[in-house]
Amino acid sequence: MTAAVSAVVTAVAAALVVVAVTVPRAGGASAVAARVAVTSSQSALSGYRVTLKWGKCPASVAKAPFQCATAPAPLNYARPGGARIQLALIRLPAAVRKERIGSLFINFGGPGGAGTKILPERATTVFSAAIRDHFDLVSWDTRGTGLSTAVRCFATQQDDSNYFGSVPYFPYPPSTDASFWSLNAQLGKDCQQRAGTLLPHMSSQDTARDLDLLRQDVGDAKLTYMGFSYGTVIGAIYANLFPRNVRAMVFDGSVDFKANAIGDTPGEAQKYPVDVRAGVDVAGQDVLGRFLHLCAKAGSGSCAFAAGGNLPAKWRTLLARSRANPIQYAGGTYFYSTIVAVTYYNLYKPMADWPALATLLQGLYTSSSGATPAMTPQQMYPVNNTNEGYYISQCADIEVPTRESVYDSLAATEDVKVPGFGRFVTYDMTPCGSWPALHTDAYDGPWNRSRATILVINSLHDPATPYPGAVTGARELVNARLITVNGDGHTSEYSEPSTCRDAAKQAYLISLRLPPRGLVCQVNQLPWGLPPGS
């Protein structure tokens, strides 16, 4: 461990002293009223508690042994007797039934990632054989997304693709601001027109309430849950709405929950978009620095962008060239905004994507016409966040600036502070600024009510959920234990392998055994075959 890492971890360990949460005992008339309200709410929701009919999944979803089901939920929890929605679920039954503990509910983040699609892809790569032996792995498409009752903002899939394909990652040069803002505002208008009755009920608070119904539907007395990235927000809300109902929770790639919702200080949310106040641009620059450092260590024989040396200077040159003119390479046109976004998204997965990213950047730097193909959209986005599913819950959950001038002014200063990533992160959620259901039915706290100790895991170098935010978020939870992974990438789905991290997660989920305070896990290897500590 380097001196810098040691100092950070020591400070974190000191900050994360677990203290008991004392819940005031209710008494008198207010307690009676509260009990009546709870009893009334439980009675109203009784019609939504069902025995799930697990069966064969559609061929387009998954093959056996995966099973699929649907469950009802109220559209509006304030009026549970009104309209209903349907939630699509998928599970991989526990491999050893006699060792089965219960269900492990999993949300893969996004927000908007379809669990029915992602679980079959990652069940055996993200979850150990022991976890699969002891738990039914269960995921679902959150309300408004995937195969659940979905928000449809466009008449056809082609219209959807055409719209998102027309919106640049951010406006550049600044003279294009007006058209950029018009395009972004159009999304909210289209969603309101086609799905106006659904939009006010798409918050993560609604999803957390859905999760408690699903917990009961599978027959679990308490919830065992793992949330990745934005899935940590859903988990934190659940733990605070239903503090008695949690068995175990793992937050992998976590956030500063207060800052995410409303900002850490009064008025902050009207000055800074959510990812700027989270420091995502700074985190992206940190991980880019790691990429360039390790690429140079590997040398040009392994990492293409190492050719000629002085990689930070090459990156700055590449940005300057693309600002002046788009770069034509391998049949594709790369604008300044495209290069920044492609680079950022490919920092998520160091083992899988960094070698290909290095090849792309070297090709762009030399303006080569070589055979390396332009990256496809799937390669560009580890999590598909270019559809309405991303915005319907994100915009419902958060407060953000609503004046265009705030974004345009901030983009200029952030671009100087963090070239490329500063402008990109400033604009990455601009549809929320004009969203018709902004911060609707949102949960803003408190965050410290969980009775079960929550296990938080975060890479020291994470471009999407910055490590400082995970530290602050764990402190907000109070009853939490943080594992620092001395590595790179976004969540254990994508970061370098770590036996230490995986063993701690497994011991907690199966046996409820917490790791020691201040645990720092090393990774097993680094990209390009480099040893840990390079």
Coordinates of C-alpha atoms in Angstrom, one line a residue:
M1 CA 0.0 0.0 0.0
T2 CA 1.4 3.4 -0.9
A3 CA 1.7 6.1 1.7
A4 CA -1.1 8.1 0.0
V5 CA -3.5 5.1 0.0
S6 CA -2.6 4.4 3.6
A7 CA -3.3 7.9 4.7
V8 CA -6.7 7.9 2.9
V9 CA -7.7 4.6 4.4
T10 CA -6.7 5.6 7.9
A11 CA -8.8 8.8 7.7
V12 CA -11.7 6.7 6.3
A13 CA -11.5 4.2 9.1
A14 CA -11.5 7.0 11.7
A15 CA -14.6 8.5 10.1
L16 CA -16.5 5.3 9.9
V17 CA -16.9 4.4 13.5
V18 CA -20.1 2.4 13.7
V19 CA -22.5 3.8 16.3
A20 CA -25.8 2.5 17.5
V21 CA -28.8 4.2 16.1
T22 CA -31.4 5.0 18.7
V23 CA -34.9 5.2 17.3
P24 CA -37.1 7.4 19.6
R25 CA -40.0 5.4 21.1
A26 CA -43.2 6.9 19.9
G27 CA -45.9 7.6 22.5
G28 CA -49.2 9.2 23.0
A29 CA -51.6 10.3 20.3
S30 CA -48.9 10.5 17.7
A31 CA -48.0 6.9 18.2
V32 CA -51.6 5.8 17.9
A33 CA -52.0 7.8 14.7
A34 CA -48.8 6.3 13.3
R35 CA -49.9 2.7 14.1
V36 CA -53.3 3.4 12.5
A37 CA -51.6 4.8 9.4
V38 CA -49.3 1.8 9.1
T39 CA -52.1 -0.7 9.7
S40 CA -54.2 1.1 7.1
S41 CA -51.4 1.1 4.6
Q42 CA -50.7 -2.6 5.1
S43 CA -54.3 -3.4 4.7
A44 CA -54.5 -1.4 1.4
L45 CA -51.5 -3.3 0.0
S46 CA -52.6 -6.7 1.0
G47 CA -54.1 -7.3 -2.5
Y48 CA -50.7 -6.9 -4.0
R49 CA -49.1 -9.7 -2.0
V50 CA -49.1 -12.7 -4.3
T51 CA -47.5 -16.1 -4.6
L52 CA -45.3 -15.7 -7.7
K53 CA -45.9 -18.2 -10.5
W54 CA -42.4 -18.9 -11.6
G55 CA -42.1 -20.5 -15.1
K56 CA -40.2 -20.7 -18.3
C57 CA -38.8 -17.4 -19.5
P58 CA -39.5 -16.2 -23.0
A59 CA -36.8 -17.4 -25.4
S60 CA -35.7 -13.8 -26.0
V61 CA -35.0 -13.4 -22.2
A62 CA -33.2 -16.5 -20.9
K63 CA -33.1 -20.3 -21.0
A64 CA -33.5 -22.7 -18.1
P65 CA -32.5 -22.9 -15.3
F66 CA -33.6 -19.2 -15.2
Q67 CA -37.2 -18.7 -14.4
C68 CA -39.5 -15.7 -14.9
A69 CA -42.6 -14.2 -13.3
T70 CA -44.6 -11.1 -13.0
A71 CA -46.0 -9.3 -9.9
P72 CA -48.5 -6.5 -9.4
A73 CA -47.7 -3.2 -7.7
P74 CA -49.7 0.0 -7.3
L75 CA -48.9 2.8 -9.7
N76 CA -49.4 5.3 -6.9
Y77 CA -48.6 4.2 -3.3
A78 CA -50.7 7.1 -2.0
R79 CA -53.7 5.5 -3.7
P80 CA -53.1 1.8 -3.7
G81 CA -56.7 1.1 -4.7
G82 CA -56.1 2.8 -8.0
A83 CA -54.3 1.8 -11.2
R84 CA -51.9 -1.2 -11.1
I85 CA -48.6 -1.8 -12.9
Q86 CA -46.8 -5.1 -13.5
L87 CA -43.2 -5.9 -12.6
A88 CA -41.2 -8.4 -14.5
L89 CA -38.9 -10.7 -12.5
I90 CA -36.2 -13.3 -13.2
R91 CA -34.5 -15.7 -10.9
L92 CA -31.7 -18.3 -10.9
P93 CA -32.8 -20.9 -8.3
A94 CA -30.2 -21.8 -5.6
A95 CA -28.1 -24.6 -6.8
V96 CA -28.1 -26.5 -3.5
R97 CA -31.7 -26.4 -2.2
K98 CA -30.8 -27.8 1.3
E99 CA -28.3 -24.9 1.8
R100 CA -30.7 -22.2 0.5
I101 CA -30.9 -19.2 2.8
G102 CA -33.4 -17.3 0.7
S103 CA -33.5 -14.8 -2.2
L104 CA -30.7 -12.4 -3.1
F105 CA -32.3 -9.4 -4.8
I106 CA -30.0 -7.6 -7.2
N107 CA -30.3 -4.2 -8.9
F108 CA -27.5 -3.6 -11.5
G109 CA -27.9 0.2 -11.5
G110 CA -28.2 2.5 -14.5
P111 CA -30.7 3.6 -13.4
G112 CA -33.0 1.8 -15.8
G113 CA -30.8 -1.3 -16.4
A114 CA -33.2 -4.3 -17.1
G115 CA -32.6 -7.0 -14.6
T116 CA -34.3 -9.6 -16.8
K117 CA -31.6 -9.0 -19.4
I118 CA -28.5 -8.4 -17.1
L119 CA -28.9 -11.2 -14.6
P120 CA -28.5 -14.0 -17.2
E121 CA -25.4 -12.3 -18.5
R122 CA -23.7 -11.8 -15.2
A123 CA -25.0 -14.5 -12.8
T124 CA -22.0 -16.7 -13.1
T125 CA -19.3 -14.0 -13.6
V126 CA -20.3 -11.7 -10.7
F127 CA -21.6 -14.1 -8.1
S128 CA -19.5 -17.0 -6.7
A129 CA -20.6 -20.6 -6.8
A130 CA -21.1 -20.5 -3.0
I131 CA -23.4 -17.5 -3.3
R132 CA -25.3 -19.3 -6.1
D133 CA -25.6 -22.4 -3.9
H134 CA -27.1 -20.5 -1.0
F135 CA -29.4 -18.0 -2.7
D136 CA -32.0 -17.7 -5.4
L137 CA -30.5 -14.8 -7.5
V138 CA -33.5 -12.5 -8.2
S139 CA -33.6 -9.4 -10.3
W140 CA -36.4 -7.4 -11.9
D141 CA -37.1 -4.6 -14.3
T142 CA -37.8 -1.6 -12.2
R143 CA -41.1 0.2 -12.8
G144 CA -41.1 2.1 -16.1
T145 CA -38.4 0.0 -17.7
G146 CA -37.8 -3.2 -19.7
L147 CA -40.5 -5.9 -19.5
S148 CA -42.3 -4.2 -16.6
T149 CA -45.0 -1.6 -17.2
A150 CA -42.7 0.7 -19.2
V151 CA -42.5 4.4 -20.0
R152 CA -42.6 4.7 -23.8
C153 CA -41.7 8.1 -25.0
F154 CA -41.6 7.3 -28.7
A155 CA -44.0 5.7 -31.1
T156 CA -41.5 3.3 -32.5
Q157 CA -38.1 1.9 -31.6
Q158 CA -36.7 3.6 -34.7
D159 CA -38.0 7.0 -33.4
D160 CA -36.3 6.2 -30.1
S161 CA -33.0 5.4 -31.8
N162 CA -33.2 8.4 -34.1
Y163 CA -33.8 10.8 -31.2
F164 CA -30.9 9.6 -29.0
G165 CA -28.6 9.3 -32.0
S166 CA -29.2 13.0 -32.7
V167 CA -28.3 14.4 -29.3
P168 CA -24.6 15.1 -28.8
Y169 CA -23.0 14.3 -25.5
F170 CA -22.5 18.0 -24.9
P171 CA -22.6 21.1 -27.0
Y172 CA -19.4 22.1 -28.7
P173 CA -18.6 24.6 -29.9
P174 CA -20.7 26.7 -27.5
S175 CA -22.5 28.3 -30.4
T176 CA -24.5 25.1 -30.6
D177 CA -26.0 25.5 -27.2
A178 CA -29.5 26.6 -28.3
S179 CA -30.1 23.5 -30.5
F180 CA -28.7 21.2 -27.8
W181 CA -31.1 22.6 -25.2
S182 CA -34.0 22.3 -27.6
L183 CA -33.2 18.7 -28.3
N184 CA -32.9 17.8 -24.6
A185 CA -36.1 19.6 -23.6
Q186 CA -38.0 17.6 -26.3
L187 CA -37.4 14.3 -24.4
G188 CA -39.4 15.5 -21.4
K189 CA -42.2 16.7 -23.7
D190 CA -42.4 13.5 -25.6
C191 CA -42.4 11.4 -22.4
Q192 CA -45.1 13.6 -20.9
Q193 CA -47.2 13.3 -24.0
R194 CA -47.0 9.5 -24.2
A195 CA -46.6 8.5 -20.6
G196 CA -47.8 11.4 -18.5
T197 CA -49.7 9.3 -16.0
L198 CA -46.7 7.1 -15.3
L199 CA -44.0 9.8 -14.9
P200 CA -44.9 11.1 -11.4
H201 CA -44.6 7.6 -10.0
M202 CA -41.1 6.6 -11.2
S203 CA -38.9 7.6 -8.3
S204 CA -36.5 5.2 -6.4
Q205 CA -38.8 5.6 -3.4
D206 CA -41.5 4.0 -5.5
T207 CA -39.1 1.3 -6.5
A208 CA -38.0 0.7 -2.9
R209 CA -41.7 0.2 -2.0
D210 CA -42.0 -2.2 -4.9
L211 CA -39.0 -4.1 -3.6
D212 CA -40.7 -4.6 -0.2
L213 CA -43.7 -6.2 -1.9
L214 CA -41.4 -8.4 -4.0
R215 CA -39.6 -9.5 -0.8
Q216 CA -42.9 -10.7 0.6
D217 CA -43.9 -12.3 -2.7
V218 CA -40.9 -14.6 -2.6
G219 CA -41.6 -15.4 1.0
D220 CA -38.6 -13.8 2.7
A221 CA -39.0 -12.5 6.2
K222 CA -36.1 -10.1 5.6
L223 CA -34.4 -8.7 2.5
T224 CA -31.0 -9.7 1.3
Y225 CA -29.9 -7.3 -1.3
M226 CA -27.0 -6.3 -3.5
G227 CA -27.1 -3.0 -5.4
F228 CA -24.5 -1.9 -7.9
S229 CA -23.9 1.8 -8.7
Y230 CA -27.4 3.5 -8.8
G231 CA -28.8 0.4 -7.2
T232 CA -27.1 1.6 -4.0
V233 CA -29.6 4.5 -4.0
I234 CA -32.5 2.1 -4.1
G235 CA -31.0 0.0 -1.3
A236 CA -30.3 3.0 0.9
I237 CA -33.9 4.2 0.5
Y238 CA -35.2 0.8 1.3
A239 CA -33.1 0.5 4.4
N240 CA -34.5 3.7 5.7
L241 CA -38.1 3.1 4.8
F242 CA -38.1 -0.4 6.1
P243 CA -35.2 -0.6 8.6
R244 CA -36.7 -3.7 10.4
N245 CA -36.9 -5.7 7.1
V246 CA -33.2 -5.9 6.2
R247 CA -31.1 -9.1 6.7
A248 CA -28.1 -8.0 4.7
M249 CA -27.2 -5.3 2.1
V250 CA -24.1 -4.8 -0.1
F251 CA -23.6 -1.5 -1.9
D252 CA -21.0 -1.9 -4.6
G253 CA -20.0 1.4 -6.2
S254 CA -21.8 3.7 -3.8
V255 CA -22.6 7.4 -3.6
D256 CA -23.0 10.4 -1.3
F257 CA -26.8 10.0 -0.9
K258 CA -27.6 13.4 0.3
A259 CA -25.5 15.1 -2.4
N260 CA -27.1 12.9 -5.0
A261 CA -30.6 13.9 -3.9
I262 CA -30.5 17.5 -2.9
G263 CA -26.9 18.6 -2.5
D264 CA -24.8 18.7 0.7
T265 CA -25.5 22.4 1.4
P266 CA -28.6 24.6 1.0
G267 CA -28.9 25.9 -2.6
E268 CA -26.2 23.6 -4.0
A269 CA -28.6 21.7 -6.2
Q270 CA -29.5 24.9 -8.1
K271 CA -25.8 25.7 -8.7
Y272 CA -24.4 22.4 -9.7
P273 CA -25.7 19.4 -11.6
V274 CA -25.7 16.1 -9.7
D275 CA -22.5 14.6 -11.2
V276 CA -20.6 17.9 -10.8
R277 CA -21.4 18.0 -7.1
A278 CA -20.4 14.3 -6.9
G279 CA -17.1 15.1 -8.5
V280 CA -17.5 12.6 -11.4
D281 CA -15.4 14.8 -13.7
V282 CA -12.5 14.8 -11.2
A283 CA -12.9 11.1 -10.7
G284 CA -12.8 10.5 -14.4
Q285 CA -9.6 12.5 -14.7
D286 CA -8.1 10.4 -11.9
V287 CA -8.9 7.2 -13.6
L288 CA -7.7 8.5 -16.9
G289 CA -4.4 9.3 -15.2
R290 CA -4.2 5.7 -14.0
F291 CA -4.9 4.5 -17.6
L292 CA -2.1 6.6 -19.0
H293 CA 0.3 5.6 -16.2
L294 CA -0.3 1.9 -16.6
C295 CA -0.2 2.1 -20.4
A296 CA 3.2 3.8 -20.2
K297 CA 4.3 1.0 -17.8
A298 CA 3.2 -1.7 -20.2
G299 CA 5.0 0.0 -23.1
S300 CA 4.0 0.3 -26.8
G301 CA 4.4 -3.5 -27.4
S302 CA 1.3 -4.1 -25.2
C303 CA -0.4 -0.7 -25.0
A304 CA -0.7 1.1 -28.4
F305 CA -1.1 4.6 -26.9
A306 CA 2.3 4.3 -25.2
A307 CA 4.1 4.8 -28.5
G308 CA 6.3 7.9 -28.4
G309 CA 5.9 8.4 -24.7
N310 CA 4.5 11.5 -22.8
L311 CA 1.0 10.2 -22.8
P312 CA -0.6 13.1 -20.9
A313 CA 0.7 15.4 -23.6
K314 CA -0.7 13.1 -26.4
W315 CA -4.1 13.2 -24.7
R316 CA -4.1 17.0 -24.5
T317 CA -3.0 17.2 -28.2
L318 CA -5.8 14.8 -29.2
L319 CA -8.4 17.0 -27.4
A320 CA -7.0 20.2 -29.0
R321 CA -7.1 18.7 -32.5
S322 CA -10.7 17.4 -32.1
R323 CA -11.8 20.8 -30.8
A324 CA -10.6 22.3 -34.0
N325 CA -11.9 19.7 -36.4
P326 CA -13.6 16.3 -36.2
I327 CA -11.1 13.4 -36.7
Q328 CA -11.9 10.8 -39.4
Y329 CA -10.7 7.4 -38.4
A330 CA -11.5 3.8 -39.4
G331 CA -14.7 4.8 -41.1
G332 CA -16.0 6.9 -38.3
T333 CA -16.2 10.6 -37.4
Y334 CA -15.0 11.5 -34.0
F335 CA -16.0 14.9 -32.6
Y336 CA -14.5 16.4 -29.5
S337 CA -17.5 15.4 -27.5
T338 CA -17.4 11.8 -28.9
I339 CA -13.7 11.3 -28.0
V340 CA -14.4 12.5 -24.5
A341 CA -17.5 10.4 -24.0
V342 CA -16.0 7.2 -25.5
T343 CA -12.9 7.6 -23.4
Y344 CA -14.9 8.1 -20.2
Y345 CA -17.2 5.2 -20.7
N346 CA -14.3 2.8 -21.5
L347 CA -12.6 3.7 -18.2
Y348 CA -15.3 1.6 -16.4
K349 CA -13.8 -1.8 -17.3
P350 CA -10.0 -1.8 -17.1
M351 CA -9.4 -5.4 -17.9
A352 CA -11.9 -5.7 -20.7
D353 CA -11.7 -2.2 -22.4
W354 CA -8.5 -0.4 -21.7
P355 CA -6.4 -2.2 -24.3
A356 CA -9.0 -1.5 -27.0
L357 CA -9.3 2.1 -25.8
A358 CA -5.5 2.5 -26.1
T359 CA -5.6 1.3 -29.7
L360 CA -8.4 3.6 -30.5
L361 CA -6.7 6.7 -29.0
Q362 CA -3.5 5.9 -30.8
G363 CA -5.3 5.6 -34.1
L364 CA -7.1 8.9 -33.5
Y365 CA -3.8 10.5 -32.5
T366 CA -2.1 9.5 -35.7
S367 CA -5.3 9.9 -37.8
S368 CA -4.6 6.4 -39.0
S369 CA -6.7 4.7 -41.6
G370 CA -5.9 1.3 -40.1
A371 CA -8.2 -1.7 -39.8
T372 CA -9.3 -1.1 -36.2
P373 CA -13.0 -0.6 -36.4
A374 CA -14.7 2.3 -34.7
M375 CA -16.2 1.3 -31.3
T376 CA -19.8 0.3 -31.4
P377 CA -22.3 1.8 -29.0
Q378 CA -22.3 -1.3 -26.9
Q379 CA -18.6 -1.0 -26.4
M380 CA -19.0 2.7 -25.6
Y381 CA -21.5 2.2 -22.9
P382 CA -20.8 -0.4 -20.1
V383 CA -24.3 0.5 -18.9
N384 CA -26.8 1.6 -21.5
N385 CA -27.9 5.0 -20.3
T386 CA -28.9 6.5 -23.6
N387 CA -32.6 5.8 -23.3
E388 CA -35.6 7.1 -21.4
G389 CA -35.2 4.5 -18.7
Y390 CA -32.2 6.3 -17.4
Y391 CA -34.0 9.6 -16.9
I392 CA -37.4 8.6 -15.6
S393 CA -36.1 7.7 -12.2
Q394 CA -32.9 9.8 -12.1
C395 CA -34.8 13.0 -12.8
A396 CA -37.6 12.0 -10.3
D397 CA -35.0 11.5 -7.5
I398 CA -32.8 14.6 -7.7
E399 CA -32.8 18.3 -7.6
V400 CA -30.8 20.0 -10.4
P401 CA -30.4 23.5 -11.9
T402 CA -33.3 24.4 -14.1
R403 CA -31.7 27.4 -15.8
E404 CA -29.7 26.8 -19.0
S405 CA -27.4 29.6 -18.2
V406 CA -26.2 27.8 -15.1
Y407 CA -25.0 24.8 -17.1
D408 CA -23.5 26.9 -19.9
S409 CA -21.5 29.0 -17.5
L410 CA -20.4 26.1 -15.4
A411 CA -19.4 24.1 -18.4
A412 CA -16.8 26.7 -19.4
T413 CA -15.2 26.7 -15.9
E414 CA -15.3 22.9 -15.5
D415 CA -13.7 22.4 -18.9
V416 CA -10.8 24.5 -17.7
K417 CA -10.6 22.7 -14.4
V418 CA -11.0 19.2 -16.0
P419 CA -10.5 19.4 -19.7
G420 CA -13.1 17.4 -21.6
F421 CA -14.6 15.6 -18.7
G422 CA -15.6 18.8 -17.0
R423 CA -17.9 19.9 -19.9
F424 CA -19.1 16.4 -20.4
V425 CA -20.2 15.8 -16.8
T426 CA -21.8 19.2 -16.6
Y427 CA -24.2 18.4 -19.4
D428 CA -24.7 14.6 -18.8
M429 CA -28.2 14.9 -17.3
T430 CA -29.5 18.0 -18.9
P431 CA -33.0 16.5 -19.7
C432 CA -33.6 16.6 -16.0
G433 CA -33.4 20.4 -16.0
S434 CA -36.7 20.6 -17.9
W435 CA -38.2 17.3 -16.8
P436 CA -41.9 17.5 -16.2
A437 CA -41.7 15.3 -13.1
L438 CA -38.5 16.6 -11.7
H439 CA -37.9 15.6 -8.0
T440 CA -41.3 14.1 -7.7
D441 CA -42.2 11.7 -4.9
A442 CA -38.4 11.7 -4.1
Y443 CA -36.8 10.5 -0.9
D444 CA -34.4 13.1 0.5
G445 CA -33.5 11.4 3.9
P446 CA -32.9 10.6 6.6
W447 CA -30.2 8.0 5.7
N448 CA -29.2 6.7 9.1
R449 CA -32.1 4.4 10.1
S450 CA -30.8 0.9 9.0
R451 CA -30.7 -1.6 11.8
A452 CA -28.6 -4.0 9.8
T453 CA -25.0 -3.1 9.1
I454 CA -24.6 -2.4 5.4
L455 CA -21.4 -3.5 3.6
V456 CA -20.1 -0.8 1.2
I457 CA -17.5 -1.7 -1.4
N458 CA -15.7 0.9 -3.6
S459 CA -12.7 1.0 -5.8
L460 CA -10.2 3.7 -4.9
H461 CA -10.2 4.8 -8.6
D462 CA -13.8 4.6 -9.8
P463 CA -14.9 7.0 -12.6
A464 CA -18.6 6.8 -12.0
T465 CA -19.1 6.5 -8.3
P466 CA -16.1 8.4 -6.9
Y467 CA -14.4 7.0 -3.8
P468 CA -14.9 10.2 -1.7
G469 CA -18.7 9.9 -2.3
A470 CA -18.7 6.3 -1.1
V471 CA -16.9 7.4 2.1
T472 CA -19.4 10.1 2.7
G473 CA -22.3 7.9 1.9
A474 CA -21.1 5.2 4.3
R475 CA -20.9 7.9 7.0
E476 CA -24.4 9.0 6.2
L477 CA -25.7 5.5 6.6
V478 CA -24.0 5.4 10.1
N479 CA -24.4 1.6 10.4
A480 CA -22.1 0.7 7.6
R481 CA -18.7 -1.0 7.0
L482 CA -16.5 0.1 4.1
I483 CA -14.2 -2.0 2.0
T484 CA -11.7 0.0 0.0
V485 CA -10.5 -1.8 -3.1
N486 CA -7.1 -0.5 -4.2
G487 CA -7.8 -0.8 -7.9
D488 CA -9.6 0.7 -10.8
G489 CA -13.0 0.6 -12.5
H490 CA -16.7 0.9 -11.7
T491 CA -18.0 -1.8 -9.2
S492 CA -16.8 -5.3 -8.9
E493 CA -18.8 -6.1 -12.1
Y494 CA -16.1 -4.3 -14.1
S495 CA -13.0 -3.6 -12.0
E496 CA -9.9 -5.7 -11.7
P497 CA -10.4 -9.1 -9.9
S498 CA -9.8 -9.2 -6.2
T499 CA -10.0 -12.4 -4.1
C500 CA -10.0 -10.4 -0.9
R501 CA -13.0 -8.3 -1.9
D502 CA -15.0 -11.3 -3.2
A503 CA -14.3 -13.4 -0.1
A504 CA -15.4 -10.6 2.2
K505 CA -18.6 -10.1 0.2
Q506 CA -19.4 -13.8 0.2
A507 CA -18.8 -14.2 4.0
Y508 CA -21.1 -11.3 4.7
L509 CA -23.9 -12.4 2.5
I510 CA -23.9 -16.0 3.6
S511 CA -22.8 -15.9 7.2
L512 CA -23.4 -12.2 8.1
R513 CA -19.7 -12.0 9.0
L514 CA -18.4 -8.4 8.7
P515 CA -14.9 -7.7 7.5
P516 CA -12.6 -5.8 9.9
R517 CA -12.9 -2.1 10.0
G518 CA -10.7 -0.2 7.5
L519 CA -10.1 -3.3 5.3
V520 CA -8.2 -2.5 2.1
C521 CA -8.4 -5.2 -0.5
Q522 CA -5.7 -5.4 -3.2
V523 CA -6.5 -6.5 -6.7
N524 CA -5.0 -9.7 -8.2
Q525 CA -3.8 -8.2 -11.4
L526 CA -3.8 -5.0 -13.5
P527 CA -4.4 -4.4 -17.2
W528 CA -1.8 -5.5 -19.8
G529 CA -0.6 -8.2 -17.4
L530 CA 1.0 -5.8 -15.0
P531 CA 1.4 -6.9 -11.4
P532 CA -0.5 -5.1 -8.5
G533 CA 1.3 -2.1 -7.3
S534 CA 2.5 -1.0 -10.7

